[in-house]
Coordinates of C-alpha atoms in Angstrom, one line a residue:
Chain A
M37 CA 15.3 -64.9 -29.7
R38 CA 13.5 -65.0 -32.9
T39 CA 11.6 -68.0 -33.9
I40 CA 13.2 -70.0 -36.7
L41 CA 10.8 -70.3 -39.4
E42 CA 10.7 -73.7 -40.9
P43 CA 8.1 -76.3 -41.8
G44 CA 6.4 -77.9 -38.6
V45 CA 7.2 -74.9 -36.2
E46 CA 4.0 -73.9 -34.4
L47 CA 3.1 -70.1 -34.0
G48 CA 0.2 -69.1 -32.0
G49 CA -1.7 -72.4 -32.5
F50 CA -0.9 -72.7 -36.2
V51 CA 1.6 -75.0 -37.8
L52 CA 3.8 -73.7 -40.6
R53 CA 3.6 -76.1 -43.6
E54 CA 5.3 -74.4 -46.6
R55 CA 6.6 -71.1 -47.6
M56 CA 4.5 -70.1 -50.5
H57 CA 6.2 -66.6 -51.3
A58 CA 9.1 -64.6 -49.9
G59 CA 9.0 -60.9 -50.6
S60 CA 11.1 -58.0 -49.5
M61 CA 8.4 -56.9 -46.9
A62 CA 7.0 -60.2 -45.7
S63 CA 6.9 -63.8 -46.1
L64 CA 3.8 -65.9 -46.7
W65 CA 3.4 -69.4 -45.4
R66 CA 0.6 -72.1 -45.8
V67 CA -0.5 -72.9 -42.3
E68 CA -2.9 -75.3 -40.5
R69 CA -4.6 -75.2 -37.3
P70 CA -5.4 -78.6 -35.9
G71 CA -8.9 -79.6 -36.3
D72 CA -9.8 -76.6 -38.7
P73 CA -10.2 -77.7 -42.4
T74 CA -10.0 -73.9 -43.6
P75 CA -7.3 -73.2 -46.0
M76 CA -5.2 -70.6 -44.3
A77 CA -2.1 -68.5 -45.0
M78 CA 0.2 -66.7 -42.4
K79 CA 2.0 -63.5 -43.4
L80 CA 5.1 -62.7 -41.5
P81 CA 6.8 -59.2 -41.6
R82 CA 10.5 -59.1 -42.1
V83 CA 11.7 -57.5 -38.7
R84 CA 15.4 -58.0 -38.6
D85 CA 17.5 -55.0 -37.6
G86 CA 18.2 -52.8 -40.5
D87 CA 15.3 -53.8 -42.5
D88 CA 13.2 -51.1 -44.0
P89 CA 10.8 -49.4 -41.6
A90 CA 8.1 -49.4 -44.3
A91 CA 7.9 -53.2 -43.9
I92 CA 7.1 -52.9 -40.3
V93 CA 4.8 -49.9 -40.5
G94 CA 3.0 -51.3 -43.3
F95 CA 2.3 -54.4 -41.5
E96 CA 0.9 -52.6 -38.6
V97 CA -1.2 -51.0 -41.0
E98 CA -2.5 -54.2 -42.4
Q99 CA -2.9 -55.6 -38.8
M100 CA -5.2 -52.5 -38.1
I101 CA -7.3 -52.8 -41.2
M102 CA -7.8 -56.5 -42.1
P103 CA -9.7 -57.4 -39.0
R104 CA -12.3 -54.7 -39.8
L105 CA -12.8 -55.8 -43.4
G106 CA -15.5 -58.3 -44.4
G107 CA -17.4 -59.7 -47.5
P108 CA -16.6 -61.6 -50.4
H109 CA -13.9 -59.0 -51.9
V110 CA -11.3 -59.6 -49.2
P111 CA -9.7 -62.5 -47.6
R112 CA -11.4 -63.5 -44.4
F113 CA -9.2 -62.5 -41.5
V114 CA -8.5 -65.3 -39.0
A115 CA -5.9 -64.2 -36.3
A116 CA -3.0 -61.8 -35.7
A117 CA -0.2 -61.5 -33.2
G118 CA 1.2 -58.1 -32.7
F119 CA 4.9 -56.6 -32.4
D120 CA 4.7 -57.2 -28.7
A121 CA 4.5 -60.9 -29.3
E122 CA 7.8 -63.0 -29.9
Q123 CA 6.9 -63.3 -33.7
P124 CA 4.3 -60.9 -35.3
F125 CA 1.9 -62.5 -37.9
I126 CA -1.4 -62.3 -39.4
V127 CA -3.4 -65.2 -40.3
M128 CA -6.1 -65.1 -43.3
E129 CA -8.2 -67.2 -45.5
R130 CA -5.9 -68.7 -48.4
L131 CA -6.9 -68.1 -51.9
D132 CA -5.2 -69.8 -54.5
G133 CA -3.9 -68.0 -57.4
P134 CA -3.1 -67.2 -60.2
T135 CA -3.6 -63.5 -59.7
L136 CA -4.7 -61.1 -62.6
R137 CA -0.9 -60.5 -63.1
A138 CA -0.9 -63.7 -65.2
R139 CA -3.5 -62.1 -67.6
L140 CA -1.1 -59.3 -68.5
D141 CA 0.9 -61.7 -70.4
D142 CA -2.1 -62.4 -72.8
A143 CA -2.6 -58.6 -73.2
P144 CA -4.1 -57.0 -75.3
L145 CA -7.2 -58.8 -74.4
P146 CA -10.6 -58.2 -76.5
A147 CA -12.5 -55.3 -75.1
H148 CA -15.5 -57.6 -73.6
E149 CA -13.1 -59.4 -71.5
V150 CA -11.4 -56.3 -70.4
A151 CA -14.7 -54.8 -69.3
E152 CA -15.7 -58.2 -67.5
I153 CA -12.4 -58.1 -65.6
G154 CA -12.7 -54.5 -64.9
A155 CA -16.2 -54.6 -63.7
R156 CA -15.6 -57.3 -61.1
V157 CA -12.5 -55.5 -59.8
A158 CA -14.5 -52.3 -59.5
D159 CA -17.2 -54.2 -57.6
A160 CA -14.4 -55.2 -55.1
L161 CA -13.0 -51.8 -54.9
H162 CA -16.6 -50.3 -54.2
D163 CA -17.1 -52.8 -51.6
L164 CA -13.8 -51.9 -50.0
H165 CA -14.5 -48.0 -50.3
R166 CA -18.0 -48.6 -48.5
Q167 CA -16.0 -50.2 -45.6
H168 CA -14.0 -46.9 -45.3
V169 CA -10.9 -48.2 -46.8
S170 CA -8.8 -46.8 -49.8
H171 CA -6.5 -49.6 -51.2
L172 CA -3.8 -47.2 -52.5
D173 CA -1.7 -49.9 -53.9
L174 CA -4.1 -51.7 -56.3
K175 CA -2.3 -53.6 -59.0
P176 CA -2.9 -57.0 -60.9
S177 CA -0.6 -58.9 -58.5
Q178 CA -3.1 -57.9 -55.6
V179 CA -6.3 -59.1 -57.3
L180 CA -7.4 -62.9 -56.9
W181 CA -10.4 -64.7 -57.8
R182 CA -13.1 -66.8 -55.9
P183 CA -14.3 -69.8 -57.7
S184 CA -17.7 -68.0 -57.9
G185 CA -16.2 -65.3 -59.8
E186 CA -15.8 -62.4 -57.3
A187 CA -12.6 -60.4 -57.5
V188 CA -10.6 -60.5 -54.2
L189 CA -8.3 -57.7 -53.2
I190 CA -5.1 -58.5 -51.2
D191 CA -2.4 -56.8 -49.2
F192 CA -3.5 -53.7 -47.2
G193 CA -0.1 -52.6 -46.1
L194 CA -0.4 -49.2 -47.9
S195 CA -4.3 -48.8 -47.3
R196 CA -5.7 -46.0 -45.6
H197 CA -9.0 -46.6 -43.2
D198 CA -10.6 -43.1 -43.0
R199 CA -11.7 -43.7 -39.2
L200 CA -8.3 -44.9 -38.2
P201 CA -4.8 -43.1 -37.6
D202 CA -2.8 -43.2 -40.7
L203 CA 0.6 -44.6 -39.4
L204 CA 2.2 -44.5 -42.9
D205 CA 1.5 -40.7 -43.4
E206 CA 3.5 -39.7 -40.2
E207 CA 6.1 -42.0 -41.0
F208 CA 7.1 -41.3 -44.5
R209 CA 7.1 -38.3 -46.7
L210 CA 8.0 -39.8 -50.1
P211 CA 5.0 -41.1 -52.1
M212 CA 4.0 -44.7 -51.3
G213 CA 2.7 -47.1 -54.0
T214 CA 3.9 -49.1 -57.3
G215 CA 5.5 -47.1 -59.9
P216 CA 3.2 -47.9 -62.9
Y217 CA 0.0 -47.7 -60.8
I218 CA 0.4 -44.6 -58.4
S219 CA -2.1 -41.9 -58.8
P220 CA -0.8 -38.3 -59.4
E221 CA -2.3 -37.1 -56.0
Q222 CA -0.4 -40.0 -54.3
V223 CA 2.8 -38.7 -55.9
R224 CA 2.1 -35.5 -54.3
G225 CA 1.6 -37.2 -51.0
V226 CA -2.3 -37.2 -50.5
R227 CA -3.3 -40.6 -48.8
D228 CA -6.9 -40.2 -48.4
D229 CA -8.7 -40.2 -51.7
P230 CA -10.7 -43.3 -53.0
R231 CA -10.4 -42.1 -56.5
S232 CA -6.7 -42.9 -56.4
D233 CA -7.9 -46.4 -56.7
L234 CA -9.8 -45.7 -59.8
F235 CA -6.5 -44.2 -61.3
A236 CA -5.0 -47.7 -60.7
L237 CA -7.8 -49.6 -62.1
G238 CA -7.6 -47.3 -65.3
V239 CA -3.9 -48.3 -65.5
M240 CA -4.7 -51.8 -65.2
L241 CA -7.5 -51.6 -68.0
Y242 CA -5.3 -49.7 -70.0
H243 CA -2.3 -52.3 -69.7
L244 CA -5.0 -55.2 -70.4
S245 CA -6.4 -53.8 -73.5
T246 CA -3.2 -52.5 -75.2
G247 CA -0.6 -54.5 -73.8
E248 CA 1.4 -51.4 -72.9
R249 CA 1.9 -49.4 -69.5
P250 CA 0.3 -45.9 -69.7
F251 CA 3.0 -44.3 -67.7
G252 CA 6.0 -46.8 -68.0
F253 CA 7.6 -48.1 -65.1
P254 CA 9.3 -45.1 -63.6
Q255 CA 11.8 -45.7 -60.8
T256 CA 12.7 -42.3 -59.7
L257 CA 10.4 -39.6 -57.9
R258 CA 11.1 -37.3 -61.0
G259 CA 9.8 -40.0 -63.4
L260 CA 6.7 -40.5 -61.2
R261 CA 5.9 -36.7 -61.1
K262 CA 5.7 -36.8 -64.9
R263 CA 2.3 -38.0 -64.8
L264 CA 1.2 -34.8 -63.1
W265 CA 1.2 -33.2 -66.5
R266 CA 2.0 -35.8 -69.3
D267 CA -1.3 -37.6 -70.4
P268 CA -0.8 -41.2 -71.8
V269 CA -0.8 -42.3 -75.5
P270 CA -4.6 -42.9 -76.1
P271 CA -5.4 -46.7 -76.0
R272 CA -6.7 -46.4 -79.6
A273 CA -3.3 -45.3 -80.9
H274 CA -2.1 -48.8 -79.8
V275 CA -5.1 -50.9 -80.8
P276 CA -6.9 -49.1 -83.6
D277 CA -10.2 -51.2 -83.3
L278 CA -10.4 -50.6 -79.5
P279 CA -14.0 -49.4 -79.1
P280 CA -14.4 -45.7 -78.1
W281 CA -16.5 -46.5 -75.2
L282 CA -13.7 -48.5 -73.5
Q283 CA -11.1 -45.7 -74.3
E284 CA -13.6 -43.3 -72.8
V285 CA -13.8 -45.2 -69.5
I286 CA -10.1 -45.9 -69.4
L287 CA -9.0 -42.2 -69.9
G288 CA -11.8 -41.3 -67.7
C289 CA -10.1 -43.2 -64.9
L290 CA -6.7 -41.7 -65.8
E291 CA -7.6 -37.9 -65.4
V292 CA -4.9 -36.0 -63.5
D293 CA -7.6 -34.2 -61.2
P294 CA -9.6 -36.8 -59.2
A295 CA -12.6 -34.4 -59.6
R296 CA -12.6 -35.1 -63.5
R297 CA -12.4 -39.0 -63.0
W298 CA -15.4 -41.2 -62.7
Q299 CA -16.3 -40.5 -59.2
T300 CA -16.9 -44.1 -57.8
A301 CA -16.0 -47.7 -58.5
A302 CA -19.6 -48.5 -58.8
Q303 CA -20.0 -46.0 -61.7
V304 CA -17.0 -47.5 -63.6
A305 CA -18.6 -50.9 -63.0
L306 CA -22.0 -49.7 -64.4
L307 CA -20.4 -48.2 -67.4
L308 CA -18.1 -51.4 -68.1
R309 CA -21.3 -53.7 -67.9
H310 CA -23.4 -51.2 -70.3
P311 CA -20.9 -50.0 -73.0
G312 CA -23.9 -48.6 -75.0
Q313 CA -24.6 -46.3 -72.3
V314 CA -21.1 -44.7 -72.0
P315 CA -21.1 -40.9 -72.9
L316 CA -18.7 -40.5 -75.6
G317 CA -16.9 -37.3 -75.1
A318 CA -13.8 -35.9 -76.7
R319 CA -11.6 -38.5 -74.9
A320 CA -13.4 -41.5 -76.6
D321 CA -12.0 -40.7 -80.0
K322 CA -8.5 -39.2 -79.2
R323 CA -5.7 -40.6 -81.4
R324 CA -2.7 -38.6 -79.9
R325 CA -1.6 -37.2 -76.7
D326 CA -2.5 -33.6 -75.6
G327 CA -0.5 -30.8 -77.5
A328 CA 2.4 -28.9 -75.8
R329 CA 0.1 -26.0 -74.8
T330 CA -2.2 -28.2 -72.6
R331 CA 0.8 -30.1 -71.2
W332 CA 2.7 -26.8 -70.2
A333 CA -0.5 -25.5 -68.5
R334 CA -0.7 -28.7 -66.3
W335 CA 3.0 -28.4 -65.7
F336 CA 2.7 -25.0 -64.3
R337 CA -0.2 -26.0 -62.3
S338 CA 1.5 -29.0 -60.9
I339 CA 4.3 -26.9 -59.7
G340 CA 4.0 -25.8 -56.0
H341 CA 0.5 -27.5 -56.0
E342 CA -0.2 -28.4 -52.4
A343 CA -1.9 -31.3 -51.3
Q344 CA -5.5 -30.5 -50.3
A345 CA -7.4 -32.3 -47.6
S346 CA -10.1 -34.3 -49.3
A347 CA -13.2 -35.7 -47.8
P348 CA -13.1 -39.0 -46.0
V349 CA -14.0 -42.1 -48.2
A350 CA -17.4 -42.7 -47.0
R351 CA -18.7 -39.1 -47.3
H352 CA -17.1 -39.1 -50.8
L353 CA -19.2 -42.2 -51.7
A354 CA -22.3 -40.6 -50.3
T355 CA -21.9 -37.5 -52.6
A356 CA -21.4 -39.5 -55.7
P357 CA -24.3 -42.1 -55.5
I358 CA -25.9 -44.0 -58.1
V359 CA -29.7 -43.2 -58.1
M360 CA -32.0 -45.7 -59.8
V361 CA -35.4 -44.7 -60.9
A362 CA -37.8 -47.4 -62.1
V363 CA -40.6 -46.1 -64.3
D364 CA -43.7 -47.8 -65.5
L365 CA -44.6 -46.0 -68.8
S366 CA -47.1 -48.8 -69.8
N367 CA -49.8 -46.1 -69.6
G368 CA -47.6 -43.3 -71.1
V369 CA -46.5 -40.4 -69.2
D370 CA -49.3 -40.5 -66.6
A371 CA -49.7 -38.5 -63.4
L372 CA -47.5 -41.0 -61.5
A373 CA -44.7 -40.8 -64.0
E374 CA -44.8 -37.1 -63.8
A375 CA -44.7 -37.3 -59.9
L376 CA -41.9 -39.7 -60.0
R377 CA -39.9 -37.4 -62.4
E378 CA -40.5 -34.5 -60.0
T379 CA -38.9 -36.3 -57.1
T380 CA -36.1 -37.5 -59.2
R381 CA -35.3 -33.9 -60.2
R382 CA -35.2 -32.9 -56.6
V383 CA -32.8 -35.8 -55.6
M384 CA -30.6 -35.2 -58.6
R385 CA -30.7 -31.5 -57.8
A386 CA -29.5 -32.0 -54.3
E387 CA -26.7 -34.5 -55.4
P388 CA -24.7 -32.9 -58.0
A389 CA -22.2 -35.8 -58.6
A390 CA -24.9 -38.5 -58.5
R391 CA -25.7 -40.5 -61.5
L392 CA -29.2 -41.5 -62.5
A393 CA -30.1 -45.0 -64.1
C394 CA -33.6 -44.8 -65.6
V395 CA -34.9 -48.3 -65.7
S396 CA -38.1 -49.9 -67.0
V397 CA -39.1 -53.6 -66.8
M398 CA -40.6 -55.2 -69.9
K399 CA -42.5 -58.4 -68.8
V400 CA -41.7 -61.5 -70.4
A401 CA -43.2 -64.9 -70.0
R402 CA -41.5 -67.1 -67.4
I403 CA -40.9 -70.0 -69.7
A404 CA -41.7 -69.5 -73.5
A405 CA -39.7 -66.8 -75.3
E406 CA -42.4 -64.3 -76.2
S407 CA -42.3 -62.2 -79.5
T408 CA -40.5 -58.9 -78.5
V409 CA -41.5 -57.4 -81.7
D410 CA -44.7 -55.5 -82.0
A411 CA -47.4 -55.5 -84.7
S412 CA -45.7 -52.7 -86.5
G413 CA -42.4 -54.8 -86.6
R414 CA -40.5 -52.5 -84.1
S415 CA -38.7 -53.9 -81.4
L416 CA -40.5 -53.4 -78.0
H417 CA -37.1 -53.1 -76.2
V418 CA -36.1 -50.3 -78.6
K419 CA -39.4 -48.7 -78.1
G420 CA -39.0 -49.1 -74.2
L421 CA -35.7 -47.3 -74.4
A422 CA -36.9 -44.5 -76.5
D423 CA -40.0 -44.1 -74.1
L424 CA -37.7 -43.9 -71.3
S425 CA -35.3 -41.2 -72.6
N426 CA -38.2 -39.3 -73.7
W427 CA -39.4 -39.4 -70.0
S428 CA -36.0 -38.4 -68.6
R429 CA -35.3 -35.6 -71.2
A430 CA -37.6 -33.2 -69.1
L431 CA -35.3 -33.6 -66.3
G432 CA -32.7 -31.7 -68.2
L433 CA -29.6 -33.6 -67.0
P434 CA -26.4 -33.6 -69.0
A435 CA -26.0 -36.9 -71.0
E436 CA -23.0 -38.1 -68.8
R437 CA -25.3 -38.2 -65.8
V438 CA -28.0 -40.4 -67.1
T439 CA -28.2 -44.1 -68.5
H440 CA -31.3 -45.9 -69.8
H441 CA -32.0 -49.7 -69.4
V442 CA -34.8 -51.7 -70.3
L443 CA -34.9 -54.9 -68.3
E444 CA -36.6 -57.9 -69.9
A445 CA -38.0 -60.2 -66.9
P446 CA -41.0 -62.1 -65.8
D447 CA -41.2 -60.4 -62.3
A448 CA -40.6 -56.6 -62.1
A449 CA -39.7 -56.5 -58.5
D450 CA -37.1 -59.1 -58.8
A451 CA -35.6 -57.4 -61.8
I452 CA -35.5 -54.1 -60.0
V453 CA -33.9 -55.4 -56.9
G454 CA -31.4 -57.5 -59.0
Y455 CA -30.4 -54.5 -60.8
A456 CA -29.9 -52.4 -57.8
T457 CA -27.9 -55.2 -56.3
T458 CA -25.6 -55.9 -59.2
N459 CA -24.9 -52.1 -59.9
Q460 CA -24.5 -51.1 -56.4
V461 CA -27.3 -48.6 -56.6
D462 CA -27.6 -46.4 -53.6
H463 CA -31.0 -45.3 -53.6
V464 CA -34.1 -46.5 -55.6
L465 CA -37.0 -44.2 -56.6
M466 CA -40.2 -45.7 -57.9
G467 CA -43.8 -45.1 -58.0
A468 CA -46.7 -47.0 -56.3
R469 CA -50.2 -47.1 -57.9
A470 CA -53.3 -46.6 -56.0
S471 CA -55.0 -49.5 -54.2
S472 CA -57.0 -52.1 -56.0
A473 CA -58.4 -55.5 -55.0
L474 CA -55.9 -57.3 -57.2
R475 CA -53.0 -55.4 -56.0
R476 CA -53.9 -56.2 -52.5
Y477 CA -54.1 -59.7 -53.3
L478 CA -50.8 -59.9 -55.3
G479 CA -48.9 -57.3 -53.2
S480 CA -47.5 -54.3 -54.9
V481 CA -44.2 -54.3 -56.7
S482 CA -43.0 -51.3 -54.7
S483 CA -43.6 -53.1 -51.3
Q484 CA -41.5 -56.0 -52.5
V485 CA -38.8 -53.7 -53.7
V486 CA -38.9 -52.1 -50.4
A487 CA -38.6 -55.3 -48.4
A488 CA -35.6 -56.8 -50.5
A489 CA -33.7 -54.0 -52.0
P490 CA -30.2 -53.6 -50.6
C491 CA -30.4 -49.8 -50.3
T492 CA -32.8 -46.8 -49.6
V493 CA -36.0 -46.8 -51.5
T494 CA -38.3 -43.9 -51.9
V495 CA -41.7 -44.8 -53.0
V496 CA -43.6 -41.9 -54.7
R497 CA -47.6 -41.6 -54.9
V498 CA -49.7 -39.2 -56.6
A499 CA -51.2 -36.8 -54.1
G500 CA -54.7 -37.7 -53.1
H501 CA -54.8 -41.3 -54.1
A502 CA -55.5 -43.8 -51.5
G503 CA -52.8 -46.2 -50.7
A504 CA -52.9 -50.0 -50.3
D505 CA -53.8 -51.7 -47.0
G506 CA -51.5 -50.7 -44.2
E507 CA -49.8 -48.0 -46.3
V508 CA -50.2 -44.3 -46.0
A509 CA -50.4 -42.4 -49.1
T510 CA -48.1 -39.4 -49.3
T511 CA -47.8 -36.6 -51.7
A512 CA -45.4 -36.9 -54.6
G513 CA -43.5 -33.9 -52.6
Q514 CA -43.2 -35.8 -49.4
P515 CA -42.4 -39.4 -50.3
E516 CA -41.9 -41.8 -47.7
T517 CA -38.3 -43.3 -47.6
T518 CA -37.1 -46.4 -46.1
P519 CA -33.5 -46.6 -44.6
Chain B
M279 CA -5.1 -34.8 -15.8
H280 CA -3.9 -31.3 -16.7
A281 CA -0.2 -32.1 -16.5
N282 CA 2.3 -33.9 -18.5
A283 CA 5.0 -36.6 -18.1
Y284 CA 8.1 -34.3 -18.2
A285 CA 7.3 -31.9 -15.5
P286 CA 4.2 -33.1 -13.7
A287 CA 4.5 -30.5 -11.1
R288 CA 4.3 -27.7 -13.3
W289 CA 0.9 -28.5 -14.7
D290 CA 1.8 -27.5 -18.2
Y291 CA -0.6 -27.9 -20.9
L292 CA 0.1 -30.3 -23.8
A293 CA -0.7 -27.6 -26.1
G294 CA 0.8 -28.9 -29.3
R295 CA 3.3 -31.2 -31.0
V296 CA 6.3 -30.2 -29.2
E297 CA 4.9 -30.7 -25.7
V298 CA 3.4 -34.0 -26.8
G299 CA 6.7 -35.2 -28.1
R300 CA 8.3 -34.2 -24.8
S301 CA 5.7 -35.8 -22.8
L302 CA 6.0 -39.1 -24.6
A303 CA 9.9 -39.1 -24.5
A304 CA 9.6 -38.7 -20.7
T305 CA 7.8 -41.8 -20.0
R306 CA 8.2 -45.5 -20.8
A307 CA 4.5 -46.2 -20.5
S308 CA 2.5 -47.3 -23.6
M309 CA -0.8 -45.3 -22.7
T310 CA -0.8 -41.8 -21.5
F311 CA -4.2 -40.0 -21.1
C312 CA -4.8 -36.5 -20.4
G313 CA -7.6 -34.0 -20.4
H314 CA -7.9 -30.3 -20.2
V315 CA -6.6 -29.6 -23.9
H316 CA -10.4 -30.3 -24.5
E317 CA -10.0 -31.4 -28.2
P318 CA -10.1 -35.1 -28.4
R319 CA -6.7 -36.4 -30.0
L320 CA -4.9 -39.5 -30.3
W321 CA -1.1 -39.0 -30.7
T322 CA 1.4 -41.9 -31.4
L323 CA 5.0 -42.5 -31.3
S324 CA 6.6 -44.8 -33.8
A325 CA 9.7 -47.0 -33.4
T326 CA 11.5 -44.6 -35.6
G327 CA 10.5 -41.6 -33.2
K328 CA 8.0 -40.1 -35.5
L329 CA 4.6 -38.5 -34.0
G330 CA 1.5 -38.9 -35.5
E331 CA -1.7 -36.9 -34.8
F332 CA -5.3 -38.2 -35.3
R333 CA -8.7 -36.8 -34.7
P334 CA -10.8 -39.8 -33.5
V335 CA -14.1 -40.8 -34.9
P336 CA -16.8 -41.3 -32.0
G337 CA -17.5 -45.0 -31.8
T338 CA -14.8 -46.5 -33.9
P339 CA -12.5 -48.7 -31.7
I340 CA -9.1 -47.8 -32.5
P341 CA -6.3 -50.5 -32.1
V342 CA -3.6 -49.2 -29.7
P343 CA -1.1 -52.0 -29.8
G344 CA 1.3 -52.0 -26.9
H345 CA 4.6 -51.8 -28.8
R346 CA 4.0 -48.1 -29.7
Q347 CA 3.6 -45.2 -27.3
W348 CA 0.2 -43.5 -27.4
L349 CA -1.1 -40.3 -25.8
A350 CA -4.8 -39.7 -25.6
V351 CA -6.5 -36.4 -25.1
V352 CA -9.9 -37.8 -23.9
G353 CA -11.8 -34.6 -24.4
S354 CA -14.3 -32.8 -22.2
A355 CA -17.6 -33.8 -20.6
G356 CA -18.6 -30.2 -19.9
Q357 CA -16.3 -27.8 -21.7
P358 CA -16.3 -29.0 -25.4
R359 CA -14.0 -26.9 -27.7
D360 CA -14.3 -28.8 -31.1
G361 CA -17.8 -27.5 -32.2
D362 CA -19.7 -30.5 -30.8
P363 CA -21.7 -29.8 -27.5
A364 CA -22.2 -33.4 -26.7
A365 CA -20.1 -34.6 -23.6
C366 CA -17.0 -36.8 -24.8
W367 CA -15.5 -39.5 -23.0
A368 CA -13.4 -42.8 -23.9
L369 CA -13.2 -46.3 -23.2
F370 CA -9.9 -48.1 -23.1
D371 CA -10.1 -51.8 -23.3
S372 CA -6.9 -53.1 -22.0
A373 CA -7.5 -56.8 -23.0
A374 CA -8.2 -56.0 -26.7
R375 CA -6.0 -53.0 -26.6
T376 CA -8.6 -50.7 -28.2
L377 CA -9.4 -47.1 -27.4
T378 CA -13.1 -45.9 -28.2
W379 CA -14.1 -42.4 -28.1
R380 CA -17.9 -41.7 -27.4
R381 CA -20.0 -38.5 -27.6
V382 CA -23.1 -38.3 -25.3
P383 CA -25.8 -35.6 -26.0
Y384 CA -27.3 -34.1 -23.0
D385 CA -29.6 -31.3 -22.1
H386 CA -27.0 -28.7 -22.5
G387 CA -29.6 -25.9 -22.9
S388 CA -30.7 -26.3 -19.2
A389 CA -27.1 -26.3 -18.1
A390 CA -26.4 -23.2 -20.0
R391 CA -29.6 -21.6 -18.5
R392 CA -28.5 -22.5 -15.0
I393 CA -25.1 -21.0 -15.6
R394 CA -26.8 -17.6 -16.5
E395 CA -29.1 -17.9 -13.5
A396 CA -26.3 -18.4 -11.1
G397 CA -25.0 -15.1 -12.8
L398 CA -21.8 -16.8 -14.1
P399 CA -19.8 -15.4 -17.2
E400 CA -22.0 -15.7 -20.3
R401 CA -19.2 -17.2 -22.1
F402 CA -19.4 -20.4 -20.2
A403 CA -23.0 -20.8 -21.1
A404 CA -22.6 -20.0 -24.7
R405 CA -19.7 -22.5 -24.9
L406 CA -21.9 -25.4 -23.6
E407 CA -24.4 -24.5 -26.6
T408 CA -22.1 -24.1 -29.4
G409 CA -19.3 -26.4 -28.4
D410 CA -16.8 -23.8 -29.2

């Protein structure tokens, strides 16, 4: 006997209050648990005979994945009942809308607003990918917002956890996703590439900034396959004053080959937050779609193209890290800055997909705004950037792998940790100066960063110089690294 | 442990997809455990009869809800065949309905030496060292 779903009915200790949404796969109810003030929603799959098995398997997938997710970018999991119970369900934290879908009605949005929205969604995606999960059905109606501003991703019915069995892959051979957003590799049946989510993010950015869908809304497999060879109309053909950097970011998400896209959501967030640092390539200024020759070449490649096994989500993130190097050039390119550059060179050589963010901190007074124009009238900020790119030039890295940032802050350690946190940096490289009485008293910047950074920190010293109390000096070639 | 559910007395190996499918079809049990194929695997049969194969990641509890059928090849404690010399075992938590594979490194060098000292075939010793 099936439970009749109506207000007042109790299920597993939760009381149904009102139906918020009824979809083809599941219905969503506002529920309460006596004595618990948490706003909660219960998702109930449609399990009548003759229903789409995708609804059932998708629900099983969500039940597997949701309890393993945490953090601000997903709804908090509360409870679940499986298919061996009388009525299966998932209870989760309730987030009130509207979803990002509502903003599509206002498109085209100004570039800065698209970048702001995109960076927040990219943050959420990166957090999900770090938890071993590719969403694989990202679209505006799956994005909600916390009052504090974080994007929250919902609906993991088509998602893939790289350490759990993929129940969908064995069940269905047709591509799974939503027509406008599905990536080319998903069309070919690949379900384990986190970069598929970056393609969907690109579709969202395209739609928000132009008001148009890059690949329309195909309803057939044939229509879906078209994106394997046909590139979208460049956004600037729709909106002529759309900035080149935004077009570069969007088209960099929409590349057919995942290896030619931006490699991680953190990289996309970093670019959207620093438009001046987007490396402008041929994509940035494109006004029309690729010619017939390129298209035919892609079409030939797409025929008989077999899906290849790709690396698990976490391993993929590990091969495309964001490395941040904090350089102090207040004494020019001294021995420490050189030693730090040598370590940076080694790290970047070992990780061919890594991006490098070169950062220096310009101290400003805590309260009064100090003059940031020096005696000769040049902006100190601009000079800081010039010094930094001069320092990094010797690394010989291509422009698209390096960005430069001068942070203006009263406290260097705070600024470095703050930057590393906001930009999902994976590895901080920085120098530590030799011991001095003052440094012992105040504590070194590097030790503060080591203590507070959310990632690996490598501290570089010049060989042969004594360290501060309790620290062992190492040569630049053998930096001490904290996990 | 070396058998199957369709003809237990014949002691046939569950060598591949066909045998695993036959074994799952021959039982109503939700969980079947077997050994002797040496390579850790989790197979599952869905309500629509589709068979899925998964290579477990050690240390990650895998939910194995009771409405599906599962067949777990637990792996080997002393005869690994998947390139990892560590011993393999799995824990089934029947209350939480999760299954967790574990790998335990041990001093396989000494074990291999003793095999050689006892004059046993070299390949038994080499397998302990390479996991193949």
